PDB file of C-alpha atoms in Angstrom:
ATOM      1  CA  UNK A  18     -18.996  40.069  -1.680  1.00  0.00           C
ATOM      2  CA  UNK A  19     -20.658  42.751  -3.477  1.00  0.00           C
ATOM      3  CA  UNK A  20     -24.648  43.377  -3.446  1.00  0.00           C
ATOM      4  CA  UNK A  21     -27.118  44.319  -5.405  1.00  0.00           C
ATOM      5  CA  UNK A  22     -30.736  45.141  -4.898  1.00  0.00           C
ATOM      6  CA  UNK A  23     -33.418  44.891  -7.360  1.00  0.00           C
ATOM      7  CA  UNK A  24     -34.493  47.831  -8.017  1.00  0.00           C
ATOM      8  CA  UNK A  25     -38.190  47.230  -7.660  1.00  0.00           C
ATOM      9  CA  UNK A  26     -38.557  45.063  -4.627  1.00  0.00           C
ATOM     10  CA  UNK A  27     -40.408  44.245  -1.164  1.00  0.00           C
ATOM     11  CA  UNK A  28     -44.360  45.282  -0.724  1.00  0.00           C
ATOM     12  CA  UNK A  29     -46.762  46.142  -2.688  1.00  0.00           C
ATOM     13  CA  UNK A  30     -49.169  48.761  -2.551  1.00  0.00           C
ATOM     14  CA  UNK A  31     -52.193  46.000  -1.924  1.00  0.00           C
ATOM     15  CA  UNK A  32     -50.073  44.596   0.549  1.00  0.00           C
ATOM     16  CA  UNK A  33     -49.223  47.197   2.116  1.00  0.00           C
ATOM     17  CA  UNK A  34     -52.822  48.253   2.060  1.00  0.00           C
ATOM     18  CA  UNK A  35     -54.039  45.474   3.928  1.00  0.00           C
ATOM     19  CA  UNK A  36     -51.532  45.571   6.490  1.00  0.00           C
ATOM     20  CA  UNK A  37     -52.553  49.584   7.398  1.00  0.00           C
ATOM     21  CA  UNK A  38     -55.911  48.436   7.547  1.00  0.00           C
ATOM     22  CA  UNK A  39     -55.786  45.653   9.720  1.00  0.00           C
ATOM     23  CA  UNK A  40     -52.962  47.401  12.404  1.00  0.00           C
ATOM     24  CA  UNK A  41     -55.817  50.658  12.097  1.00  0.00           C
ATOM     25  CA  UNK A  42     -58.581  48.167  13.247  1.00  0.00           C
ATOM     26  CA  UNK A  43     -56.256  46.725  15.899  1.00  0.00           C
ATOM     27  CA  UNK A  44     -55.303  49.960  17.391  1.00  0.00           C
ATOM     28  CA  UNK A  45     -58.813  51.889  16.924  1.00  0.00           C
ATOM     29  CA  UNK A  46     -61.395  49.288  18.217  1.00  0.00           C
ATOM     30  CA  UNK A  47     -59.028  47.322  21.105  1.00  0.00           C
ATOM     31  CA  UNK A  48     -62.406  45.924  22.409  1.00  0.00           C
ATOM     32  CA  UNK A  49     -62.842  44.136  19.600  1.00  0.00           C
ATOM     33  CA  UNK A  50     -61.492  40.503  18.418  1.00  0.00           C
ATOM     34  CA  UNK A  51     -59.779  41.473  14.844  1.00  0.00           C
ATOM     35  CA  UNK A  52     -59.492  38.449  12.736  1.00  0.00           C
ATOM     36  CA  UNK A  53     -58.293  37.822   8.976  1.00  0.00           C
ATOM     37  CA  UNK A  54     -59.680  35.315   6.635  1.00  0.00           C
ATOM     38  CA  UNK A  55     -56.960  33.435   6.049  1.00  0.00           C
ATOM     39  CA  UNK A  56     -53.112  34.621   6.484  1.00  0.00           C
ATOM     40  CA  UNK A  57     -53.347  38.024   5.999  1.00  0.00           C
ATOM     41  CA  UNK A  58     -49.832  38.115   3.909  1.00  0.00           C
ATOM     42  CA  UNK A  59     -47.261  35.029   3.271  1.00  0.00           C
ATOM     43  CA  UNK A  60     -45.083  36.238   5.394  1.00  0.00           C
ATOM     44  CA  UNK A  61     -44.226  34.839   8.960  1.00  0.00           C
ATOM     45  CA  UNK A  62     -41.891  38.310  10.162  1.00  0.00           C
ATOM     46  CA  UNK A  63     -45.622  39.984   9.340  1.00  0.00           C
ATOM     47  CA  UNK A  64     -47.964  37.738  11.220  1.00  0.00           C
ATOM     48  CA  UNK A  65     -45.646  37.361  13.923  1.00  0.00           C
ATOM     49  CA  UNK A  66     -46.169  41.245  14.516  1.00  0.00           C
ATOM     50  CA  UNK A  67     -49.821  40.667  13.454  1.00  0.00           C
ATOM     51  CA  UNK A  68     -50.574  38.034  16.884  1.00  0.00           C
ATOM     52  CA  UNK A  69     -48.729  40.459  19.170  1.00  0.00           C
ATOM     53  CA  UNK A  70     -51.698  42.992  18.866  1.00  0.00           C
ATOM     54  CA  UNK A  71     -53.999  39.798  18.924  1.00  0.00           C
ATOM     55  CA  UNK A  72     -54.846  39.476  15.308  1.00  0.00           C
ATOM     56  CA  UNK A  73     -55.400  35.655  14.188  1.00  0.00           C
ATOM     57  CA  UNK A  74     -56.278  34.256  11.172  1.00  0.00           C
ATOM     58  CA  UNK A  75     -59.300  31.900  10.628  1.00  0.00           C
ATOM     59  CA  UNK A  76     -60.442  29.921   7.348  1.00  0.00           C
ATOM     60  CA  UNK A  77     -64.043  29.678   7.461  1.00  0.00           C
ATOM     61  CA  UNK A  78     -66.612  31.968   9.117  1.00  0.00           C
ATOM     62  CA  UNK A  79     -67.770  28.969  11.480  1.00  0.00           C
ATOM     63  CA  UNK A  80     -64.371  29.547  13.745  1.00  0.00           C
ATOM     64  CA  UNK A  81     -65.832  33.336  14.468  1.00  0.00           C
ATOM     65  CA  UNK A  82     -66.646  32.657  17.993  1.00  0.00           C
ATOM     66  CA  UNK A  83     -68.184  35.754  18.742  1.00  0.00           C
ATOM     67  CA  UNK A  84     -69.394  37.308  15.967  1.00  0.00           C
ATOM     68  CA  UNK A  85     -71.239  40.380  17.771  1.00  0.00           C
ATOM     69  CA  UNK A  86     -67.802  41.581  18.971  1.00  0.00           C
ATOM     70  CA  UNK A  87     -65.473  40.315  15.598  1.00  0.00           C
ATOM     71  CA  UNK A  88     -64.579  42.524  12.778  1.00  0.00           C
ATOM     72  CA  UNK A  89     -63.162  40.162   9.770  1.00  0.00           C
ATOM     73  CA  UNK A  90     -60.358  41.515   7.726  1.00  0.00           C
ATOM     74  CA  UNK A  91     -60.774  40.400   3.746  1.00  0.00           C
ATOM     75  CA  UNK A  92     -57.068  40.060   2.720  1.00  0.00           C
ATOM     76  CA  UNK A  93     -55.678  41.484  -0.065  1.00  0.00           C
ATOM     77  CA  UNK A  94     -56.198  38.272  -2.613  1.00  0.00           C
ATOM     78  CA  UNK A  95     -59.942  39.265  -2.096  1.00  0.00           C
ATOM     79  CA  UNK A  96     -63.104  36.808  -1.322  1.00  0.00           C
ATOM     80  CA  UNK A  97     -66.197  35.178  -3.346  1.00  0.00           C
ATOM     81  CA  UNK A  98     -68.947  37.128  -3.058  1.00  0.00           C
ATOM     82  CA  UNK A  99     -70.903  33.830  -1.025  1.00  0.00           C
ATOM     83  CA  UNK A 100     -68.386  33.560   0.997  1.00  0.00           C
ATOM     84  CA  UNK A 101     -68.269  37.295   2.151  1.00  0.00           C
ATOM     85  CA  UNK A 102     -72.154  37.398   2.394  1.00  0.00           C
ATOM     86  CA  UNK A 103     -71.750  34.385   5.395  1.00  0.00           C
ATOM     87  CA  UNK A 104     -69.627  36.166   7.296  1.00  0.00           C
ATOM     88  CA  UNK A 105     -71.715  38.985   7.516  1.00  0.00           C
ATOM     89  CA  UNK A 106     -74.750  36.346   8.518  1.00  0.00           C
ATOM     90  CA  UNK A 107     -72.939  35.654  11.484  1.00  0.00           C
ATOM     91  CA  UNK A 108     -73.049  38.771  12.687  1.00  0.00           C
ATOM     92  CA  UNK A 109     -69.557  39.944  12.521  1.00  0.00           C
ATOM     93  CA  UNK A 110     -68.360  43.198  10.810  1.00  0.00           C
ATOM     94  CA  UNK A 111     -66.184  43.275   7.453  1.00  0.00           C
ATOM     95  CA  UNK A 112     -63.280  45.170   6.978  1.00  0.00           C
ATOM     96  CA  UNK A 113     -62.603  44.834   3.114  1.00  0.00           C
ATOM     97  CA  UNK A 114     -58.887  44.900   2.197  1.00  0.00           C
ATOM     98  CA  UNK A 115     -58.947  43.433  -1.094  1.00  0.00           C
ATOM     99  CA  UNK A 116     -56.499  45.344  -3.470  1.00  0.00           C
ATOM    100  CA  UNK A 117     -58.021  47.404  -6.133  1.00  0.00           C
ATOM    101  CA  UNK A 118     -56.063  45.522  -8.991  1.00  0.00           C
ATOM    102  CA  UNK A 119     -58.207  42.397  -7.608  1.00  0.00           C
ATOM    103  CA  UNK A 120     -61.267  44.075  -7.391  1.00  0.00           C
ATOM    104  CA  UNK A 121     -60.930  45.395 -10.828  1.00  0.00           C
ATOM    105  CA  UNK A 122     -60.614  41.822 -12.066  1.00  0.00           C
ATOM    106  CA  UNK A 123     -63.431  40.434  -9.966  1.00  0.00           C
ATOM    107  CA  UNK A 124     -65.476  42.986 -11.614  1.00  0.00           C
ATOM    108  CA  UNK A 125     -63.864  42.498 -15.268  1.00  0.00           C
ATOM    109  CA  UNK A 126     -64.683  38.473 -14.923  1.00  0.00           C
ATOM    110  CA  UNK A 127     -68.607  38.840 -13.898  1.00  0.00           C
ATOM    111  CA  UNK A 128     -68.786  41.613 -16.717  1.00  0.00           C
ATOM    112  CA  UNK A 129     -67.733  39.590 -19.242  1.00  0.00           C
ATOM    113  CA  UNK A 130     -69.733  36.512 -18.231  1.00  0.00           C
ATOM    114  CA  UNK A 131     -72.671  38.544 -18.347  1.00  0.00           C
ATOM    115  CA  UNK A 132     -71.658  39.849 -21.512  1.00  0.00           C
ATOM    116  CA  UNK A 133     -71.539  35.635 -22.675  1.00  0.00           C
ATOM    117  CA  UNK A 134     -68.292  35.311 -23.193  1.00  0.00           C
ATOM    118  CA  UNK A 135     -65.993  31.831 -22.174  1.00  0.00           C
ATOM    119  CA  UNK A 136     -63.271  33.335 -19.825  1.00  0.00           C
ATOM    120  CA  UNK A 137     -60.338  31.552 -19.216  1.00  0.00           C
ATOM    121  CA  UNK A 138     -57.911  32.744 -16.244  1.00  0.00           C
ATOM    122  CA  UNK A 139     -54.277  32.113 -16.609  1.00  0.00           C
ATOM    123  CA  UNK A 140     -53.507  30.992 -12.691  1.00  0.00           C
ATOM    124  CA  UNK A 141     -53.511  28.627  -9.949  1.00  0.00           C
ATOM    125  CA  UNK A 142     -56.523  27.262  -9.503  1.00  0.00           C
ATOM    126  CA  UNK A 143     -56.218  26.768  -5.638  1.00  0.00           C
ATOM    127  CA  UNK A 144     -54.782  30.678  -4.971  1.00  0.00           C
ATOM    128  CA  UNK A 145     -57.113  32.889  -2.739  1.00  0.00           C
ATOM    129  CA  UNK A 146     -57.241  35.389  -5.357  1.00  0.00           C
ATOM    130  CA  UNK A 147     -58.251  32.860  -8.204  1.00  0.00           C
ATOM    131  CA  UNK A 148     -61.113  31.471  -5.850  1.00  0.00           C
ATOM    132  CA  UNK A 149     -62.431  34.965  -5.343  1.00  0.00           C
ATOM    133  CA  UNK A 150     -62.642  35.599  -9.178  1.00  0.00           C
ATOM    134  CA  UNK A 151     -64.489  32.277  -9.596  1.00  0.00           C
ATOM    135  CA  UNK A 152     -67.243  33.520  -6.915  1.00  0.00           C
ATOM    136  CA  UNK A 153     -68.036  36.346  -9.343  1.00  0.00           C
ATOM    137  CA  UNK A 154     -67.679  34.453 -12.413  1.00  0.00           C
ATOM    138  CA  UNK A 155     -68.450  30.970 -11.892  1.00  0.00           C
ATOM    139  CA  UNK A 156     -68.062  29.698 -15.604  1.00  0.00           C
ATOM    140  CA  UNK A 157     -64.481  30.979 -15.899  1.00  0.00           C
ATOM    141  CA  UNK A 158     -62.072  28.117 -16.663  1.00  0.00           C
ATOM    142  CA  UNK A 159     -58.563  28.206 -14.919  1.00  0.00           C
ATOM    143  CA  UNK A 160     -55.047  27.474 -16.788  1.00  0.00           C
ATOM    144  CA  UNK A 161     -51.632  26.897 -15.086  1.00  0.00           C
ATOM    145  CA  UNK A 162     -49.643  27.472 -18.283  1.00  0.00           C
ATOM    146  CA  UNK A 163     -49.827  26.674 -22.215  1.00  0.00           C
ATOM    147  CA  UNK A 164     -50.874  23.313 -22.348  1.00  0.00           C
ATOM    148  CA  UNK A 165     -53.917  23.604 -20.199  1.00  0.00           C
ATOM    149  CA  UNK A 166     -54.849  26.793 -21.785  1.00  0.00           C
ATOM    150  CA  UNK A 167     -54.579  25.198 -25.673  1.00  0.00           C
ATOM    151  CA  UNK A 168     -56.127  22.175 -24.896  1.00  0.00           C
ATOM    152  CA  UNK A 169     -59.118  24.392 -23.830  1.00  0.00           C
ATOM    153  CA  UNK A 170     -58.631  26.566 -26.439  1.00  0.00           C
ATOM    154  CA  UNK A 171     -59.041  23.471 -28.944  1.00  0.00           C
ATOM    155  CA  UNK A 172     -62.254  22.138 -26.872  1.00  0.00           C
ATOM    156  CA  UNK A 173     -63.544  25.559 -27.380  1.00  0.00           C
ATOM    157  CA  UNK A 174     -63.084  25.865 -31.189  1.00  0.00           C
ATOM    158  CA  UNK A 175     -64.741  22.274 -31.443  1.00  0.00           C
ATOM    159  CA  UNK A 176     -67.781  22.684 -29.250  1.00  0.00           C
ATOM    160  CA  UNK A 177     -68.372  26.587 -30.234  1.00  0.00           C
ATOM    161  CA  UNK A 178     -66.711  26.819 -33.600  1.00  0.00           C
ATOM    162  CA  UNK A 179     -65.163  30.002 -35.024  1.00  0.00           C
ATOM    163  CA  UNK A 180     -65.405  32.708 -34.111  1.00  0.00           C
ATOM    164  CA  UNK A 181     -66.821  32.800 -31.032  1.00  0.00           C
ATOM    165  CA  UNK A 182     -66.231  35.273 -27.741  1.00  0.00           C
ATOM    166  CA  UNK A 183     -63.459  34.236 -25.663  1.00  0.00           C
ATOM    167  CA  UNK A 184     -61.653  36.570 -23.247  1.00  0.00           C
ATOM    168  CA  UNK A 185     -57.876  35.267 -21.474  1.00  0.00           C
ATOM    169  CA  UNK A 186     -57.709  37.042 -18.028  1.00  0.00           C
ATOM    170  CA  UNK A 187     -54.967  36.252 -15.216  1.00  0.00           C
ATOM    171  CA  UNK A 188     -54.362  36.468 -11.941  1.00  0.00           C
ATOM    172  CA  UNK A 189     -52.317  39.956 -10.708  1.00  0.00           C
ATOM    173  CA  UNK A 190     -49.367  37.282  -9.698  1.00  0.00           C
ATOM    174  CA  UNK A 191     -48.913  35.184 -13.512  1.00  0.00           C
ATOM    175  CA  UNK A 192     -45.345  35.544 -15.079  1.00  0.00           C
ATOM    176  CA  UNK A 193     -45.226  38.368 -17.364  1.00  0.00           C
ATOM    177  CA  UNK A 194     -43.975  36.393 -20.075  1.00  0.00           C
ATOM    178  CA  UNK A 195     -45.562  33.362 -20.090  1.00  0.00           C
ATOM    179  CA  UNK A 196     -48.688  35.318 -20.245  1.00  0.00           C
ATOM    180  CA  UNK A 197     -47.767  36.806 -23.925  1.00  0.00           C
ATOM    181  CA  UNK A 198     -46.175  33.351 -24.916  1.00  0.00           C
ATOM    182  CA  UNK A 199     -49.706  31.969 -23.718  1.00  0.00           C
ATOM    183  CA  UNK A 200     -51.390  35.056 -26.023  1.00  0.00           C
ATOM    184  CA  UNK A 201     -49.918  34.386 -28.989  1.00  0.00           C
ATOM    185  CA  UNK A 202     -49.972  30.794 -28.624  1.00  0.00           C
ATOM    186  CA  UNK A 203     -54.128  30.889 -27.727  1.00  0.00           C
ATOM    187  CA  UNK A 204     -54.731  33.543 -30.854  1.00  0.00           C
ATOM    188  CA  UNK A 205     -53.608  30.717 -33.446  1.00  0.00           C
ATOM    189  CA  UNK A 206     -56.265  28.652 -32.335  1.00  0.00           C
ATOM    190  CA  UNK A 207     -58.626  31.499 -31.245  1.00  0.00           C
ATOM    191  CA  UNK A 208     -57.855  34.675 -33.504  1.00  0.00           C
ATOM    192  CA  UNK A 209     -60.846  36.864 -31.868  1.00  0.00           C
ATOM    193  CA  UNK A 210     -59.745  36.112 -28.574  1.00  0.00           C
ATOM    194  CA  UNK A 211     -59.751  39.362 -26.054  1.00  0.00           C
ATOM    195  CA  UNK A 212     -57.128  40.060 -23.945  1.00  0.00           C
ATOM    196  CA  UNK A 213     -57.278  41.766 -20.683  1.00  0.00           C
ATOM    197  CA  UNK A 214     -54.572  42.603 -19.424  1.00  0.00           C
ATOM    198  CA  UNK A 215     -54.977  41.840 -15.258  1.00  0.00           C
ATOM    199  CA  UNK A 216     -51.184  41.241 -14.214  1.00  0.00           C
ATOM    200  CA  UNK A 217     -50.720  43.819 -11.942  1.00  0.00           C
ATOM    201  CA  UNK A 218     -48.023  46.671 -12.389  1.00  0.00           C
ATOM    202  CA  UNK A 219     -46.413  45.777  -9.160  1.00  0.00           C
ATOM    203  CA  UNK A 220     -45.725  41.844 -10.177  1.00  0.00           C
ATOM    204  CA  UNK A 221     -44.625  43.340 -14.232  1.00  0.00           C
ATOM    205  CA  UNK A 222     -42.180  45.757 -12.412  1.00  0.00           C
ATOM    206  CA  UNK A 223     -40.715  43.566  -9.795  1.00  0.00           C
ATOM    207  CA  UNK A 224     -40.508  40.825 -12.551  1.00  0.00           C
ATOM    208  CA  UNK A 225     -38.797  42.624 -15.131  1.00  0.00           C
ATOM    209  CA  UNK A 226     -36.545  44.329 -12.184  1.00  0.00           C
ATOM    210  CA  UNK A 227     -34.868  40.980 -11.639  1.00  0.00           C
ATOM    211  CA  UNK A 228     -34.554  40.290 -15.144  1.00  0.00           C
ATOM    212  CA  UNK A 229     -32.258  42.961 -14.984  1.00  0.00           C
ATOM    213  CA  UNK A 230     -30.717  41.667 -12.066  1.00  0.00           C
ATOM    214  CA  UNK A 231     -29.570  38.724 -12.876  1.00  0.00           C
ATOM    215  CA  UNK A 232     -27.499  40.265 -15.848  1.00  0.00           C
ATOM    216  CA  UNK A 233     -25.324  41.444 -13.023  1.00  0.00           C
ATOM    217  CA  UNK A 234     -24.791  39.093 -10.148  1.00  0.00           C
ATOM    218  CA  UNK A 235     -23.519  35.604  -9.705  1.00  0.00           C
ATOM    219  CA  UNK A 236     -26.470  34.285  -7.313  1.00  0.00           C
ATOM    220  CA  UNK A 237     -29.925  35.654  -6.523  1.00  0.00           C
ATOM    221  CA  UNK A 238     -31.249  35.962  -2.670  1.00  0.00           C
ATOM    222  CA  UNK A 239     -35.572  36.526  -2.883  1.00  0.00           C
ATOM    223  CA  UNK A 240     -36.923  36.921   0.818  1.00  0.00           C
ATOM    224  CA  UNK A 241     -39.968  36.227   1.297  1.00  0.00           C
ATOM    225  CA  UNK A 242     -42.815  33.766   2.482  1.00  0.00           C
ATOM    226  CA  UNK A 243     -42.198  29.974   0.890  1.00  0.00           C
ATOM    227  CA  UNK A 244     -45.842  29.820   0.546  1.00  0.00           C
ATOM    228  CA  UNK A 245     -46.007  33.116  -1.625  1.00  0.00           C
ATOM    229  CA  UNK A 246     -47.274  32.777  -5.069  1.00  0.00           C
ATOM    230  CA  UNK A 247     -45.420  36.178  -6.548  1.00  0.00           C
ATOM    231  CA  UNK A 248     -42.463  35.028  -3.978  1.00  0.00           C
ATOM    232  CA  UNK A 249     -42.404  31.527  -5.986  1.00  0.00           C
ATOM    233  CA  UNK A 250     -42.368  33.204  -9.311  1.00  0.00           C
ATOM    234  CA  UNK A 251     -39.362  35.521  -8.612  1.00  0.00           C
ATOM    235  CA  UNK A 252     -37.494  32.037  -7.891  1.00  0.00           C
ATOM    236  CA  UNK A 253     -38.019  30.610 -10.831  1.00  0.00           C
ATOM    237  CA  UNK A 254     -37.155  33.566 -12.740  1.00  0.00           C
ATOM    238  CA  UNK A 255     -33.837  33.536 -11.458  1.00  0.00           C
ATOM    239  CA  UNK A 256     -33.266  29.935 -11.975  1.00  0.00           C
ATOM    240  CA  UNK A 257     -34.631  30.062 -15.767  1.00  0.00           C
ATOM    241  CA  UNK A 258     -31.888  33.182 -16.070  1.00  0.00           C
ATOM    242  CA  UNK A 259     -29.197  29.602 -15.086  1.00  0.00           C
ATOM    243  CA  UNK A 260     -28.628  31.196 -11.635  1.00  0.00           C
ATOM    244  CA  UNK A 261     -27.818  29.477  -8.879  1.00  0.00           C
ATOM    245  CA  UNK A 262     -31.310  30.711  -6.462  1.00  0.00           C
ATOM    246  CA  UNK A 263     -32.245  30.551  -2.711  1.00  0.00           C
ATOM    247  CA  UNK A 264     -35.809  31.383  -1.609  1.00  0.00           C
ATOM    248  CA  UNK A 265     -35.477  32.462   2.338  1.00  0.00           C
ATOM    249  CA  UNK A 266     -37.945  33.528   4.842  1.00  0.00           C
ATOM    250  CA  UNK A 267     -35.604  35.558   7.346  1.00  0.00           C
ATOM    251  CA  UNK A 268     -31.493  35.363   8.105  1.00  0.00           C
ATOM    252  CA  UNK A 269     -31.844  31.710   9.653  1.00  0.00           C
ATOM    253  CA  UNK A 270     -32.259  30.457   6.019  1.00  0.00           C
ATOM    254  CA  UNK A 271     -29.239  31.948   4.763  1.00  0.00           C
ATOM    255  CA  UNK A 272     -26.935  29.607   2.897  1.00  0.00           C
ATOM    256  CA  UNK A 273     -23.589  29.226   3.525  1.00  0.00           C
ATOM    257  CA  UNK A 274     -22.681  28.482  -0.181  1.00  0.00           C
ATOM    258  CA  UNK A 275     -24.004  32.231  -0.457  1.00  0.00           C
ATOM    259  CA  UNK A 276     -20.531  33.041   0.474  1.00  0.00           C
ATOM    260  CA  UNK A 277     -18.652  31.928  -2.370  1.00  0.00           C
ATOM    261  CA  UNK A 278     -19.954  34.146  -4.910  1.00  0.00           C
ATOM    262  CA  UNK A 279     -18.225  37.788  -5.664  1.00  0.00           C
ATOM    263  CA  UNK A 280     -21.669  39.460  -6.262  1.00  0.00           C
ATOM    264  CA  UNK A 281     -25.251  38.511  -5.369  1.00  0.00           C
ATOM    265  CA  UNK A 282     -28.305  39.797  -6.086  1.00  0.00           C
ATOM    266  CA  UNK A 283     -31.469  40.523  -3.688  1.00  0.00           C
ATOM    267  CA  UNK A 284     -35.184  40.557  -4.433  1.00  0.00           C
ATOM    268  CA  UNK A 285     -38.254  40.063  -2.451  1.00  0.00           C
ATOM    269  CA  UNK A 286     -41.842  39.328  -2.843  1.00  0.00           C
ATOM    270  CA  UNK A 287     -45.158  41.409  -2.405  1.00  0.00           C
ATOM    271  CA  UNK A 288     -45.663  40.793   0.953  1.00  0.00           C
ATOM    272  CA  UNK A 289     -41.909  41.300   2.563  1.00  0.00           C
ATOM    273  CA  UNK A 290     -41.013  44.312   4.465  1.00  0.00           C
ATOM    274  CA  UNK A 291     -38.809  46.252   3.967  1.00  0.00           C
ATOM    275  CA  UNK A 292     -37.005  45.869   7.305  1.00  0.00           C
ATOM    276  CA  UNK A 293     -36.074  42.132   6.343  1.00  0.00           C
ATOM    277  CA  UNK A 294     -34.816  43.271   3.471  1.00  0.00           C
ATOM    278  CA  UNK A 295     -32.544  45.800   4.982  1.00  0.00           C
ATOM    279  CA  UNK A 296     -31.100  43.411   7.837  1.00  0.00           C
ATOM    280  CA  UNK A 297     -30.276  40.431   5.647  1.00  0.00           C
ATOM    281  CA  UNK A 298     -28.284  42.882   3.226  1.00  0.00           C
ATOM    282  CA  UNK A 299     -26.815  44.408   6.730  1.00  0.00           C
ATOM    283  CA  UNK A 300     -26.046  40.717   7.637  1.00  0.00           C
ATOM    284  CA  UNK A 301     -24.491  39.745   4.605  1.00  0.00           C
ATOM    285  CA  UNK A 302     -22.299  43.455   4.435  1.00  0.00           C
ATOM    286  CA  UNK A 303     -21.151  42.580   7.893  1.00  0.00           C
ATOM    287  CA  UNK A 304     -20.002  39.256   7.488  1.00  0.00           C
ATOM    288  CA  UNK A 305     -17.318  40.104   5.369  1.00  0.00           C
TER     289      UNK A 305
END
């Protein structure tokens, strides 16, 4: 079996970001109960490290059981302003590890709401990140893919008429491509409509790496947390490329119909080190 790895591939520099941060606090204040808001990264090999220096995640400021002697770490994916304001109500202290490419959209979406224009986010509407955007620009409307985001675009036209101002943002994670389908298929409808262009360089890079990819290899390996957005996307990549795809978390979810192809290919998500990455291309290499 031959291997290749995508050239682009493993964490990101948010990611890896928010990890730094959170082992600093951990090692720097070890009287003090370091907690994330949420799952600090989709990645169990991560969080597993995380708990060994005693740092849990919570959902909801109410679990901070005592706040006086808690520092909360803001992940990466970033938090509504609210939200962020009651934490600091309890008490507790904030670390703030929210990448700059979401920061810069959280920003971008309140200016342009105060500016009156109808935002719609190309996203999930349920992602961390997307929830955080919402808390700074609560008017924003949130699209999965083209159909949502014409049938908006039509409600639009018919309540504002035309032209009117109308910006398409997305989250850092959205497909590459199916944001410029979505463009071009929204500026028929909408022709004033602004772009900004909020897909981070990390997701475009790793994206357009395993494009690449997959013009070599027989079968496509991406490591990474199941219940990763970016992680998710590079799957479905592969399989729109006609590729036969596996989505694992660590070497127990290696296939054994992995073996029967001459070369595979290996990609990873945002928030995978690069350690796993190594050891299940040392697995494979060895098993030969």
């Amino acid at each position: 079996m031959k291997l290749i790895r995508a050239s682009v591939c493993g964490y990101c520099m948010g990611v890896e970001r928010a990890i730094k941060k959170t082992f600093q606090e951990a090692v720097s204040h070890p009287e003090k109960k370091i907690v994330t808001l949420g799952p600090l990264i989709h990645n169990p090999n991560t969080l597993a490290k995380l708990e060994q220096r005693g740092v849990y995640s919570i959902e909801t400021p109410n679990e901070i059981a005592d706040p006086h002697n808690t520092i909360v770490i803001i992940r990466a994916h970033g938090v509504p302003p609210k939200l962020e304001k009651e934490i600091l109500q309890t008490g507790a202290s904030i670390v703030d590890a929210t990448c700059p490419k979401v920061h810069m959209s959280q920003k971008m979406a309140q200016d342009y709401e105060k500016a009156g224009y109808r935002i719609i986010i190309a996203g999930e509407k349920n992602h961390s990140e997307i929830i955080g955007i919402l808390g700074y620009a609560t008017s924003a409307m949130v699209v999965l893919d083209i159909d949502e985001a014409l049938e908006i675009a039509h409600r639009i036209k018919e309540t504002d008429g035309s032209p009117t101002k109308v910006v398409l943002l997305a989250q850092t994670t959205y497909s590459e491509s199916k944001f410029a389908e979505m463009v071009s298929a929204l500026k028929e409808i909408l022709p004033n409509l602004e772009v900004a262009h909020t897909i981070c360089k990390a997701t475009r890079e790793r994206q357009e790496s395993l494009y690449n990819l997959c013009k070599l290899v027989d079968a496509v390996l991406v490591i990474g947390g199941k219940k990763s957005a970016n992680t998710q996307r590079l799957k479905a990549i592969a399989e729109e490329q006609g590729l036969p795809v596996w989505l694992i978390e660590d070497e127990r979810d290696l296939p054994e119909a992995i073996y029967q192809f001459d070369t595979v290919g290996l990609t990873a998500g945002a928030s995978t080190p690069k350690e796993l990455i190594d050891r299940i291309e040392s697995i494979l290499s060895n098993s030969q």
